[in-house]
CSV table of C-alpha atoms (C1' of nucleotides) in Angstrom, one decimal:
chain,number,residue,atom,x,y,z
A,1437,MET,CA,141.6,42.1,88.3
A,1438,LYS,CA,138.9,39.7,89.3
A,1439,GLU,CA,137.7,36.8,87.2
A,1440,LEU,CA,134.6,37.5,85.2
A,1441,ASP,CA,132.1,34.6,85.6
A,1442,PRO,CA,132.2,33.2,82.0
A,1443,LEU,CA,128.6,32.1,82.3
A,1444,LEU,CA,127.5,35.7,82.7
A,1445,HIS,CA,130.1,37.2,80.4
A,1446,SER,CA,128.1,36.5,77.2
A,1447,GLN,CA,125.9,39.0,75.6
A,1448,LEU,CA,122.7,37.0,75.4
A,1449,ARG,CA,123.0,35.3,78.8
A,1450,LEU,CA,123.7,38.6,80.4
A,1451,ALA,CA,120.7,40.2,78.7
A,1452,VAL,CA,118.5,37.4,79.9
A,1453,MET,CA,119.8,37.7,83.5
A,1454,SER,CA,119.5,41.5,83.3
A,1455,ILE,CA,115.8,41.2,82.4
A,1456,LEU,CA,115.2,38.5,85.1
A,1457,MET,CA,116.8,40.7,87.7
A,1458,ASN,CA,114.1,43.3,87.2
A,1459,VAL,CA,111.0,41.2,86.3
A,1460,ASP,CA,109.6,38.6,88.6
A,1461,GLU,CA,109.1,36.2,85.7
A,1462,ALA,CA,109.4,36.2,81.9
A,1463,ASP,CA,108.5,33.6,79.3
A,1464,PHE,CA,110.5,32.3,76.4
A,1465,VAL,CA,108.6,34.4,73.8
A,1466,TYR,CA,109.1,37.6,75.8
A,1467,LEU,CA,112.8,37.0,76.3
A,1468,LYS,CA,113.2,36.2,72.6
A,1469,GLU,CA,111.6,39.5,71.7
A,1470,LYS,CA,113.4,41.6,74.2
A,1471,THR,CA,116.8,40.2,73.4
A,1472,GLU,CA,116.2,40.0,69.7
A,1473,SER,CA,117.7,36.5,69.6
A,1474,THR,CA,116.9,33.5,67.6
A,1475,ALA,CA,114.9,30.7,69.3
A,1476,GLY,CA,117.7,28.2,68.9
A,1477,ASN,CA,120.3,30.5,70.5
A,1478,LEU,CA,118.0,31.5,73.3
A,1479,SER,CA,117.1,27.9,74.0
A,1480,VAL,CA,120.8,26.9,74.3
A,1481,GLN,CA,121.7,29.8,76.5
A,1482,LEU,CA,118.7,29.3,78.8
A,1483,ASP,CA,119.8,25.7,79.2
A,1484,LYS,CA,123.2,26.8,80.4
A,1485,LEU,CA,121.7,29.2,82.9
A,1486,VAL,CA,119.4,26.5,84.2
A,1487,ASN,CA,122.2,24.0,84.5
A,1488,ALA,CA,124.3,26.6,86.4
A,1489,GLY,CA,121.4,27.0,88.8
A,1490,TYR,CA,121.1,30.7,87.9
A,1491,ILE,CA,117.5,30.5,86.6
A,1492,THR,CA,114.6,28.1,86.5
A,1493,ALA,CA,112.6,27.4,83.4
A,1494,ASP,CA,109.2,25.8,83.9
A,1495,LYS,CA,107.3,24.4,81.0
A,1496,GLY,CA,103.5,24.7,81.3
A,1497,PHE,CA,100.4,25.4,79.2
A,1498,VAL,CA,98.3,28.4,78.5
A,1499,GLY,CA,95.2,27.0,76.9
A,1500,LYS,CA,96.7,24.6,74.4
A,1501,LYS,CA,100.0,26.4,73.9
A,1502,THR,CA,103.1,25.5,75.7
A,1503,ARG,CA,104.8,28.3,77.7
A,1504,THR,CA,108.2,28.3,79.4
A,1505,VAL,CA,108.4,30.6,82.3
A,1506,CYS,CA,111.8,31.7,83.6
A,1507,ARG,CA,112.8,33.1,86.9
A,1508,ILE,CA,116.1,34.0,88.4
A,1509,THR,CA,117.2,32.0,91.5
A,1510,GLU,CA,118.8,33.4,94.6
A,1511,GLN,CA,122.1,31.9,93.4
A,1512,GLY,CA,121.7,33.6,90.0
A,1513,ARG,CA,121.0,36.9,91.7
A,1514,LYS,CA,124.1,36.6,93.8
A,1515,ALA,CA,126.2,35.6,90.8
A,1516,PHE,CA,124.9,38.6,88.8
A,1517,GLU,CA,125.7,41.0,91.6
A,1518,GLU,CA,129.2,39.6,91.9
A,1519,TYR,CA,129.7,39.9,88.2
A,1520,VAL,CA,128.7,43.5,88.3
A,1521,GLU,CA,131.1,44.2,91.1
A,1522,ALA,CA,133.9,42.4,89.2
A,1523,LEU,CA,133.2,44.4,86.1
A,1524,LYS,CA,133.3,47.7,87.9
A,1525,GLY,CA,136.9,47.0,88.4
A,1526,TYR,CA,137.4,46.9,84.7
A,1527,LEU,CA,135.2,49.8,83.8
A,1528,GLY,CA,136.4,52.3,86.3
A,1529,LEU,CA,133.1,52.8,88.0
B,810,MET,CA,119.5,46.6,74.7
B,811,LYS,CA,122.5,47.8,72.8
B,812,GLU,CA,125.0,45.6,71.1
B,813,LEU,CA,128.1,45.0,73.1
B,814,ASP,CA,131.2,45.5,70.9
B,815,PRO,CA,132.5,41.9,70.6
B,816,LEU,CA,136.1,43.1,70.4
B,817,LEU,CA,135.8,44.6,73.9
B,818,HIS,CA,133.5,41.9,75.3
B,819,SER,CA,136.4,39.5,76.1
B,820,GLN,CA,137.9,39.3,79.5
B,821,LEU,CA,141.5,39.7,78.4
B,822,ARG,CA,141.0,42.4,75.8
B,823,LEU,CA,138.8,44.3,78.2
B,824,ALA,CA,141.5,44.1,80.9
B,825,VAL,CA,144.1,45.4,78.5
B,826,MET,CA,141.9,48.2,77.4
B,827,SER,CA,141.0,49.0,81.0
B,828,ILE,CA,144.7,49.3,81.9
B,829,LEU,CA,145.5,51.4,78.9
B,830,MET,CA,142.7,53.8,79.7
B,831,ASN,CA,144.5,54.7,82.9
B,832,VAL,CA,148.1,54.5,82.0
B,833,ASP,CA,149.7,56.6,79.3
B,834,GLU,CA,151.6,53.5,78.0
B,835,ALA,CA,152.3,49.9,79.1
B,836,ASP,CA,154.6,47.3,77.7
B,837,PHE,CA,154.0,43.6,76.9
B,838,VAL,CA,155.6,42.3,80.0
B,839,TYR,CA,153.7,44.7,82.2
B,840,LEU,CA,150.3,43.8,80.6
B,841,LYS,CA,151.2,40.1,80.9
B,842,GLU,CA,151.8,40.4,84.6
B,843,LYS,CA,148.8,42.6,85.4
B,844,THR,CA,146.4,40.5,83.4
B,845,GLU,CA,148.0,37.2,84.5
B,846,SER,CA,147.7,35.9,81.0
B,847,THR,CA,150.0,33.7,79.0
B,848,ALA,CA,152.3,35.4,76.4
B,849,GLY,CA,150.6,33.6,73.5
B,850,ASN,CA,147.1,34.6,74.5
B,851,LEU,CA,148.2,38.2,75.1
B,852,SER,CA,150.0,38.4,71.8
B,853,VAL,CA,146.9,37.2,69.9
B,854,GLN,CA,144.5,39.6,71.7
B,855,LEU,CA,146.8,42.5,71.4
B,856,ASP,CA,146.9,41.8,67.6
B,857,LYS,CA,143.2,42.0,67.5
B,858,LEU,CA,143.1,45.3,69.3
B,859,VAL,CA,145.8,46.7,67.0
B,860,ASN,CA,143.9,45.5,63.9
B,861,ALA,CA,140.8,47.2,65.2
B,862,GLY,CA,142.7,50.4,65.6
B,863,TYR,CA,142.0,50.4,69.3
B,864,ILE,CA,145.6,50.4,70.4
B,865,THR,CA,149.1,50.8,69.0
B,866,ALA,CA,151.9,48.3,69.7
B,867,ASP,CA,155.4,49.6,68.9
B,868,LYS,CA,158.3,47.3,69.0
B,869,GLY,CA,161.5,48.9,70.1
B,870,PHE,CA,164.7,48.1,72.1
B,871,VAL,CA,165.8,48.8,75.6
B,872,GLY,CA,169.5,48.1,75.5
B,873,LYS,CA,169.5,44.8,73.6
B,874,LYS,CA,166.1,43.6,74.7
B,875,THR,CA,163.0,44.0,72.6
B,876,ARG,CA,160.2,45.9,74.2
B,877,THR,CA,156.7,46.3,72.8
B,878,VAL,CA,155.0,49.4,74.1
B,879,CYS,CA,151.2,49.7,73.9
B,880,ARG,CA,149.0,52.8,73.9
B,881,ILE,CA,145.3,53.3,73.5
B,882,THR,CA,144.2,55.3,70.5
B,883,GLU,CA,141.5,57.9,70.4
B,884,GLN,CA,139.3,55.4,68.6
B,885,GLY,CA,140.0,52.9,71.3
B,886,ARG,CA,139.1,55.3,74.0
B,887,LYS,CA,135.9,56.1,72.3
B,888,ALA,CA,135.0,52.5,71.8
B,889,PHE,CA,135.7,51.7,75.4
B,890,GLU,CA,133.5,54.5,76.6
B,891,GLU,CA,130.7,53.4,74.3
B,892,TYR,CA,131.1,49.9,75.6
B,893,VAL,CA,130.8,51.1,79.2
B,894,GLU,CA,127.6,53.0,78.3
B,895,ALA,CA,126.1,50.0,76.6
B,896,LEU,CA,127.0,47.7,79.5
B,897,LYS,CA,125.4,50.0,82.0
B,898,GLY,CA,122.1,49.2,80.3
B,899,TYR,CA,122.6,45.6,81.2
B,900,LEU,CA,123.9,46.1,84.7
B,901,GLY,CA,121.4,48.5,85.9
B,902,LEU,CA,123.9,51.3,86.7
C,687,DA,C1',179.7,25.8,73.5
C,688,DA,C1',175.7,24.0,75.7
C,689,DA,C1',172.0,25.2,78.5
C,690,DT,C1',168.7,28.8,80.4
C,691,DA,C1',166.1,32.7,80.0
C,692,DC,C1',163.7,36.5,77.7
C,693,DA,C1',160.2,38.5,74.6
C,694,DG,C1',157.4,37.4,71.9
C,695,DT,C1',154.8,34.7,67.6
C,696,DT,C1',152.6,30.9,65.3
C,697,DT,C1',149.8,27.1,65.3
C,698,DA,C1',146.9,23.6,67.1
C,699,DT,C1',143.0,22.6,70.1
C,700,DA,C1',139.3,23.2,73.1
C,701,DT,C1',135.3,26.0,74.1
C,702,DT,C1',131.6,29.0,72.8
C,703,DA,C1',128.2,31.3,70.3
C,704,DT,C1',125.0,31.2,66.7
C,705,DA,C1',121.9,29.9,63.3
C,706,DA,C1',119.9,26.4,60.4
C,707,DA,C1',117.3,22.5,60.3
C,708,DC,C1',114.1,20.0,62.6
C,709,DC,C1',109.9,18.4,65.7
C,710,DG,C1',105.2,18.0,67.6
C,711,DA,C1',101.1,20.3,68.3
C,712,DT,C1',97.7,23.7,66.7
C,713,DT,C1',95.5,26.7,63.7
C,714,DT,C1',94.2,28.4,59.1
C,715,DA,C1',93.1,27.9,54.3
C,716,DT,C1',91.4,25.0,50.3
D,103,DA,C1',89.3,16.4,55.3
D,104,DT,C1',93.7,17.6,54.3
D,105,DA,C1',97.4,20.3,53.0
D,106,DA,C1',99.9,24.3,54.3
D,107,DA,C1',101.5,27.7,57.5
D,108,DT,C1',102.4,29.0,62.5
D,109,DC,C1',103.8,28.6,67.2
D,110,DG,C1',107.0,27.4,70.8
D,111,DG,C1',110.5,25.5,71.2
D,112,DT,C1',115.0,21.6,70.8
D,113,DT,C1',118.8,19.4,68.4
D,114,DT,C1',122.6,19.6,65.6
D,115,DA,C1',125.9,21.5,62.5
D,116,DT,C1',129.1,25.2,61.7
D,117,DA,C1',131.5,29.4,62.4
D,118,DA,C1',133.9,32.2,65.6
D,119,DT,C1',136.7,32.8,69.8
D,120,DA,C1',139.8,32.0,73.4
D,121,DT,C1',143.6,29.7,75.2
D,122,DA,C1',147.8,27.3,75.7
D,123,DA,C1',151.4,24.6,73.8
D,124,DA,C1',155.0,24.5,70.9
D,125,DC,C1',158.2,27.2,68.5
D,126,DT,C1',161.6,31.2,67.1
D,127,DG,C1',165.4,34.4,67.6
D,128,DT,C1',168.3,36.8,70.5
D,129,DA,C1',171.0,37.3,74.7
D,130,DT,C1',172.9,35.8,78.9
D,131,DT,C1',174.7,32.6,82.1
D,132,DT,C1',177.6,28.3,83.3
DNA sequence: AAATACAGTTTATATTATAAACCGATTTAT
DNA sequence: ATAAATCGGTTTATAATATAAACTGTATTT
């Protein structure tokens, strides 16, 4: 039984990574809506993913509003794929 | 994105459930070896699964040694299957 | 009979997740 | 013009969780 990357083994962070695996980029507001999370929780979990090097979060502007755009990194993609492989061992897939 | 049953979304509890899905019964010592967990941690997590009605843990004797035998319940089996389905939504399977 | 080991349980601690409270800027209402 | 609400977040406090260390009782070995 392989280790499950604790950074990915969290509902919210996994949801974020799952979205970013399939969507070239996604902003904070979109991730918040899709994951149905609170802003605070999302902010904290995004930070952890950024710190792990799994995603990037770039703050910019659209008109006068701030906008944080997230993208998955190559490292993040790899970690996600390894996590899926590890999980399969548990789920019998 | 479906909720992930928090009782199953824990590495050790998931490992235990995974084993019990495939093995008519398993005792404490076996689960401890297979999951490479400490006795204390395993004891706590088994309790939670018992309390949730996902497994049974029956204490008996083999000769003079105590032996705790665990089995998955119908409810546990169903919860596990639902968890797998929910996860698939995240993993893209 | 003292020490060691076995099969766990209880309790204390470290980590994690989560939401509440906050912040600065902008827009809306009065 | 200014007070009040809104947007897009961040920081911080708290609740929940996981984990291991310390303990218990019985049995075996020395």
